[in-house]
PDB file of C-alpha atoms in Angstrom:
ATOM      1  CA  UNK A  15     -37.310 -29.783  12.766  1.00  0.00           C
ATOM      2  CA  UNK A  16     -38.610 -32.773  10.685  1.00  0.00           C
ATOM      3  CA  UNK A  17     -39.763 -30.102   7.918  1.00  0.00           C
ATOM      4  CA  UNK A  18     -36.392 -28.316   7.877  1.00  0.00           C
ATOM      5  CA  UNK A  19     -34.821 -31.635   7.247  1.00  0.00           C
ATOM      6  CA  UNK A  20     -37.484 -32.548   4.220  1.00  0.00           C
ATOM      7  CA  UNK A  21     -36.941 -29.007   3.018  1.00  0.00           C
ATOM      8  CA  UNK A  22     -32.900 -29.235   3.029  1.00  0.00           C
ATOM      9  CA  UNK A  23     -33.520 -32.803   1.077  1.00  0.00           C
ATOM     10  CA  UNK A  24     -35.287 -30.706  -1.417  1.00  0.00           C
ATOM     11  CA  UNK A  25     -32.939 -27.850  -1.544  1.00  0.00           C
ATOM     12  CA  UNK A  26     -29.472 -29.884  -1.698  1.00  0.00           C
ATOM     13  CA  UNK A  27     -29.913 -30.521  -5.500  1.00  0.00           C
ATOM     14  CA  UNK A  28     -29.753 -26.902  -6.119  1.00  0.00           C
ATOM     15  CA  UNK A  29     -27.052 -25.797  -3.543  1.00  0.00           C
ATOM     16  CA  UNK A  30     -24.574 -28.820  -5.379  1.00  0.00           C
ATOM     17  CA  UNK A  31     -25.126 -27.895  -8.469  1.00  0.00           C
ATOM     18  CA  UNK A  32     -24.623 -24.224  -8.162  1.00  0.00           C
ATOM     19  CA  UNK A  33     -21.634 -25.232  -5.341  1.00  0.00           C
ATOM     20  CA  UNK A  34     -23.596 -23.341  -2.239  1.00  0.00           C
ATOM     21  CA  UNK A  35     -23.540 -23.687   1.239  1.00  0.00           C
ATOM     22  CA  UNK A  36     -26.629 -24.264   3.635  1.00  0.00           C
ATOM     23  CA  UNK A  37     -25.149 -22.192   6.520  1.00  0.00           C
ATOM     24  CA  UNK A  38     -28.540 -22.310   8.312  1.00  0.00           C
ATOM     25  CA  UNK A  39     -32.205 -22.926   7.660  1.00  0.00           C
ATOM     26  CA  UNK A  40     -35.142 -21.503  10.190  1.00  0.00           C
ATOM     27  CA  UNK A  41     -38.471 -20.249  10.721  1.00  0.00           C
ATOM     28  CA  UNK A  42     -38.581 -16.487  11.537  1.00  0.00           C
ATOM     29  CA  UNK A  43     -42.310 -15.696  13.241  1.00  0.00           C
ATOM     30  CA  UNK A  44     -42.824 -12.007  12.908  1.00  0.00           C
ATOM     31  CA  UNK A  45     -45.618 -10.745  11.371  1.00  0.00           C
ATOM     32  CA  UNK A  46     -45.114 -13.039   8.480  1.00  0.00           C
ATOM     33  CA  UNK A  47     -44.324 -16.465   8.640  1.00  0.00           C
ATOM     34  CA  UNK A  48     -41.047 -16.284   6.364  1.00  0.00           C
ATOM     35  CA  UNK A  49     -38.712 -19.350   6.181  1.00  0.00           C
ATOM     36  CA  UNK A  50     -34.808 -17.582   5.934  1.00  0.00           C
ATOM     37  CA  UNK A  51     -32.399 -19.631   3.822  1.00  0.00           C
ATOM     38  CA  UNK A  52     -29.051 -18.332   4.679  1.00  0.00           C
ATOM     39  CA  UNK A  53     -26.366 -19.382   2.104  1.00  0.00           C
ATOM     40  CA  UNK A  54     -22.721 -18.677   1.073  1.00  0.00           C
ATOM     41  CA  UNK A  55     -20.388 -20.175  -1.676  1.00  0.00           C
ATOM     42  CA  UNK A  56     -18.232 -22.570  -1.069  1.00  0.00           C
ATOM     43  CA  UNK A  57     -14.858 -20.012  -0.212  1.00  0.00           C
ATOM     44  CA  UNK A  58     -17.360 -18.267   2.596  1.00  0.00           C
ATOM     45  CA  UNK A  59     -18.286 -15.615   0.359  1.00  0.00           C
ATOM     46  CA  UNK A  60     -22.061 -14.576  -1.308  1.00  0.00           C
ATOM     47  CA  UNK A  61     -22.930 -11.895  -3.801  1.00  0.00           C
ATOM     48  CA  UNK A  62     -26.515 -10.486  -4.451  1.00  0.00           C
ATOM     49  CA  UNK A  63     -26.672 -12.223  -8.037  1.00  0.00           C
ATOM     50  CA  UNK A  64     -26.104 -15.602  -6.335  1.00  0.00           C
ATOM     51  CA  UNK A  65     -28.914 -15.131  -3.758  1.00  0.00           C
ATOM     52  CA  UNK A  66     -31.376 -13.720  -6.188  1.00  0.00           C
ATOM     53  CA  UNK A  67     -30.890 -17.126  -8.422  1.00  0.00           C
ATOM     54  CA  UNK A  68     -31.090 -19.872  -5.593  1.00  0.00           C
ATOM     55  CA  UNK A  69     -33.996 -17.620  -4.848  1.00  0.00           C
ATOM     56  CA  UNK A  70     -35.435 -18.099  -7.569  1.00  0.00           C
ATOM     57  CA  UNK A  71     -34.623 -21.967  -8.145  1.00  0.00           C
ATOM     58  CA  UNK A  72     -35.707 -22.725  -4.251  1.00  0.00           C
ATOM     59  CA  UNK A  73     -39.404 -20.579  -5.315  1.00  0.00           C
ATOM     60  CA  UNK A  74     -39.669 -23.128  -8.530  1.00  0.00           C
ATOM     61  CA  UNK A  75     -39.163 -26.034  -6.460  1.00  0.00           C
ATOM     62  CA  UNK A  76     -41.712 -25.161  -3.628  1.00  0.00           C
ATOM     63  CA  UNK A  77     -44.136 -24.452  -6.186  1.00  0.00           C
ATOM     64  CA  UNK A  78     -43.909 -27.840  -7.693  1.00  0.00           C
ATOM     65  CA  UNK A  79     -43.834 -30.191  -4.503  1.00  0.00           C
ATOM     66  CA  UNK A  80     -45.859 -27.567  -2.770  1.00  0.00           C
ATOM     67  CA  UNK A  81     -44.771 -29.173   0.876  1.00  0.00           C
ATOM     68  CA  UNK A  82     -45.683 -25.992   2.919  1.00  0.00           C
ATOM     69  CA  UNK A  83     -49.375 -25.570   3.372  1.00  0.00           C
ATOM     70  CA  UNK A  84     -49.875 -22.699   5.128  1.00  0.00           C
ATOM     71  CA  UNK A  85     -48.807 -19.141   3.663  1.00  0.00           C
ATOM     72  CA  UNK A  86     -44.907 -18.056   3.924  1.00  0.00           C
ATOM     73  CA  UNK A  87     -42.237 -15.393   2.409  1.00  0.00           C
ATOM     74  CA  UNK A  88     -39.135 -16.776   1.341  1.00  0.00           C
ATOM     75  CA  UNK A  89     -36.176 -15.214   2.413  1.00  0.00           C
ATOM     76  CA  UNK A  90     -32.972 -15.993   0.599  1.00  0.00           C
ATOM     77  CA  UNK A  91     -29.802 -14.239   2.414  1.00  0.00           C
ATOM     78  CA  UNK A  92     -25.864 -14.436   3.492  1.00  0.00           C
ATOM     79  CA  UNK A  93     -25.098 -15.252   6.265  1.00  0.00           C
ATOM     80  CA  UNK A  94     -23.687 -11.507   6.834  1.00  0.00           C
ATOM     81  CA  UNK A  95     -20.239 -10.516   7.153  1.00  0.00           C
ATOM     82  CA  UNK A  96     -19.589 -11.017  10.760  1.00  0.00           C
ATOM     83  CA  UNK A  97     -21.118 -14.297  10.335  1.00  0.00           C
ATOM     84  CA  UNK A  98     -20.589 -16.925  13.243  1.00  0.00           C
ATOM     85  CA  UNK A  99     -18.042 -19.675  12.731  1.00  0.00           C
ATOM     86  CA  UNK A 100     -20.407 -22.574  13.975  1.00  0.00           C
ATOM     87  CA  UNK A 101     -17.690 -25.417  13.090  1.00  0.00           C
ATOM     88  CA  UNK A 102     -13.760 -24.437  14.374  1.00  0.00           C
ATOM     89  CA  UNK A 103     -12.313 -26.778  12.213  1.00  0.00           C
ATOM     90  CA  UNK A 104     -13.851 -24.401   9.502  1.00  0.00           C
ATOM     91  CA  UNK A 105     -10.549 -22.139  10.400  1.00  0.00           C
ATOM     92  CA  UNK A 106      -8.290 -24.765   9.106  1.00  0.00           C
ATOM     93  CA  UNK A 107      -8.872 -23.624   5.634  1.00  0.00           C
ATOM     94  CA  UNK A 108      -9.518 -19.531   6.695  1.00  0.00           C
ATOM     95  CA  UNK A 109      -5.999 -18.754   6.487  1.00  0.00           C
ATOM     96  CA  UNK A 110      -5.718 -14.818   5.887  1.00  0.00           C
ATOM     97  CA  UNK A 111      -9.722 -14.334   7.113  1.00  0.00           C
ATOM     98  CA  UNK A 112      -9.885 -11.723  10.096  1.00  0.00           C
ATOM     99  CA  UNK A 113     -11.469 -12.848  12.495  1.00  0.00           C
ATOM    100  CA  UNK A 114     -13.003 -12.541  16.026  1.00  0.00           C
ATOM    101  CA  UNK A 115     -13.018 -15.285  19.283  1.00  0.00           C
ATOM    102  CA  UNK A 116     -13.976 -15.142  22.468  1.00  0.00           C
ATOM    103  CA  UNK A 117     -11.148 -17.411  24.943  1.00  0.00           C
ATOM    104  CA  UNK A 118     -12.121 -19.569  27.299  1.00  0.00           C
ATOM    105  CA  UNK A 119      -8.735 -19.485  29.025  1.00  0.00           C
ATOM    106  CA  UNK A 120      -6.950 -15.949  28.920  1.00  0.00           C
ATOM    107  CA  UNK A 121      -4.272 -15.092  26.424  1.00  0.00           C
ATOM    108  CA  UNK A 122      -2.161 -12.217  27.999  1.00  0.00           C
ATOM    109  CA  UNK A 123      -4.768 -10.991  29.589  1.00  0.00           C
ATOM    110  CA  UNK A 124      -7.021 -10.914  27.016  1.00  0.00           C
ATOM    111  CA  UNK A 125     -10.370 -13.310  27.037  1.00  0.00           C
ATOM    112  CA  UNK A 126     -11.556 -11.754  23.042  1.00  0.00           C
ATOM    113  CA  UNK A 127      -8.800 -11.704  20.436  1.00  0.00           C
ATOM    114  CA  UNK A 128      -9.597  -9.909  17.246  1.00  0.00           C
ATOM    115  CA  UNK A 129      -7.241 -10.312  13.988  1.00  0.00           C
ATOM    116  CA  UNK A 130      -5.987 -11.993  10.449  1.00  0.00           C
ATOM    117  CA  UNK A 131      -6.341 -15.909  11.022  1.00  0.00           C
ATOM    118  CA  UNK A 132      -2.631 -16.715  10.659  1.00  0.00           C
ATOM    119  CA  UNK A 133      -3.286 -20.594  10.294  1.00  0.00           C
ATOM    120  CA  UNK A 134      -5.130 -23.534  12.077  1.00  0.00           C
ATOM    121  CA  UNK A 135      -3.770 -26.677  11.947  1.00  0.00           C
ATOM    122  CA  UNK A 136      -2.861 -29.222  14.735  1.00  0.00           C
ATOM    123  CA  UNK A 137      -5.437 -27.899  17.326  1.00  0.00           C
ATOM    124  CA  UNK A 138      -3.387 -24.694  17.315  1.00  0.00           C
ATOM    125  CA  UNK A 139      -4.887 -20.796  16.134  1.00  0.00           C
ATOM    126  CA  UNK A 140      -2.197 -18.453  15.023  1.00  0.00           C
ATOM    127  CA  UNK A 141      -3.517 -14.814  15.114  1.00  0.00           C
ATOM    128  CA  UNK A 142      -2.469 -11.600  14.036  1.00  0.00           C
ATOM    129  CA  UNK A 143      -3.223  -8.963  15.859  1.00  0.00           C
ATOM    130  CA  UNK A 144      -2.973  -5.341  16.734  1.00  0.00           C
ATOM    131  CA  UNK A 145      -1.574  -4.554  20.212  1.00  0.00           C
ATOM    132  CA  UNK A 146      -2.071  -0.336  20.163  1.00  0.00           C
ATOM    133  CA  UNK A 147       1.207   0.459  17.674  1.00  0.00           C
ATOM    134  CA  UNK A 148       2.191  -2.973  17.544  1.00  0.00           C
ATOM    135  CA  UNK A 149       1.313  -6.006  15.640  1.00  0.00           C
ATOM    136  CA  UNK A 150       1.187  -9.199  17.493  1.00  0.00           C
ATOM    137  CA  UNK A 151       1.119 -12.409  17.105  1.00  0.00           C
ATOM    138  CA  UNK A 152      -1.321 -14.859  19.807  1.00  0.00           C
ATOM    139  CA  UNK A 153      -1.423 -18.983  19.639  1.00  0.00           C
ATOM    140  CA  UNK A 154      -4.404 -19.975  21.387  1.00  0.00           C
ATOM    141  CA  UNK A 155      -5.301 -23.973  21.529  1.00  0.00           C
ATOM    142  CA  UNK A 156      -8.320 -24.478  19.422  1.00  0.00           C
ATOM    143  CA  UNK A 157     -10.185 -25.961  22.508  1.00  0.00           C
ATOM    144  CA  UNK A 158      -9.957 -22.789  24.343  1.00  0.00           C
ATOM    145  CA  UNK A 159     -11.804 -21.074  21.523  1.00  0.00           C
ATOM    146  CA  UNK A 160     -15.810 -20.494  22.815  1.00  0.00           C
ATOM    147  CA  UNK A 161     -17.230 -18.569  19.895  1.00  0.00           C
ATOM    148  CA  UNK A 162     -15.829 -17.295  16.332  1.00  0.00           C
ATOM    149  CA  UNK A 163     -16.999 -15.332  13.870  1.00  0.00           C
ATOM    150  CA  UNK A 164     -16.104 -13.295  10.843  1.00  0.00           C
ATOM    151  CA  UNK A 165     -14.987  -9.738  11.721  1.00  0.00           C
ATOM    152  CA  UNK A 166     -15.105  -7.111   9.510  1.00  0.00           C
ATOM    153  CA  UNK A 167     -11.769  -4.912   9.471  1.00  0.00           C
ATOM    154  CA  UNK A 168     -12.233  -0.999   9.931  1.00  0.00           C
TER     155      UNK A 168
END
């Protein structure tokens, strides 16, 4: 964890200056060792272009303060489109996102809600959502909310 943390320190520099987002930062043990840098820009969004050039400013740095002894792959990458919403108070600026959470405490029935973020603000989640025909709309206390993510919308 302590070499994550000394790697991050390293890697900040770049992600401020070209206004990216560590969204997370691990070791991946298959066959190689490869060390995944998930990123995104600032509005939640990535684009190949992007990854390709913190790629390529993250390889420059490790190859001048060389901290990783043993032999690695870099892997550069978004954190996908149904990407999990680690912080809730991330919603608070998601307004028209869709989205998908899982309820702690039923809403009508329903314990997964899937829609267009309406807006988050006071502790409150306003959702849009599609009830078979019908468009709905679900308030669900931001406390009740035990896992979000980014849906994609088919």
């Amino acid at each position: 964890m302590e070499r994550l943390n000394k790697l991050k320190e390293l890697f900040q520099p770049v992600f401020d200056e070209l206004g990216i987002v560590l969204y997370e930062m691990k070791w991946i043990n298959d066959h190689e060792h490869t060390l995944q840098v998930a990123i995104m820009k600032e509005d939640g969004s990535m684009d190949l272009d992007t990854c390709a050039d913190v790629s390529e400013r993250l390889s420059e740095l490790l190859d001048e303060a060389d901290p990783i002894s043993e032999e690695y792959t870099l892997e550069v990458c978004s954190p996908g489109a149904e990407r999990e919403i680690k912080d809730l108070n991330e919603l608070d600026h998601m307004a028209g996102s869709y989205i998908h959470v899982k309820l702690a405490k039923p809403f009508k029935s329903m314990n997964e809600i899937t829609g267009e973020l309406i807006s988050s603000e006071n502790g409150i989640v306003k959702m849009s959502y599609r009830d078979k025909a019908a468009t709905r709309t679900a308030e669900v206390n931001k406390e009740d909310i035990t896992f979000a993510r980014m849906a994609v919308r088919i």
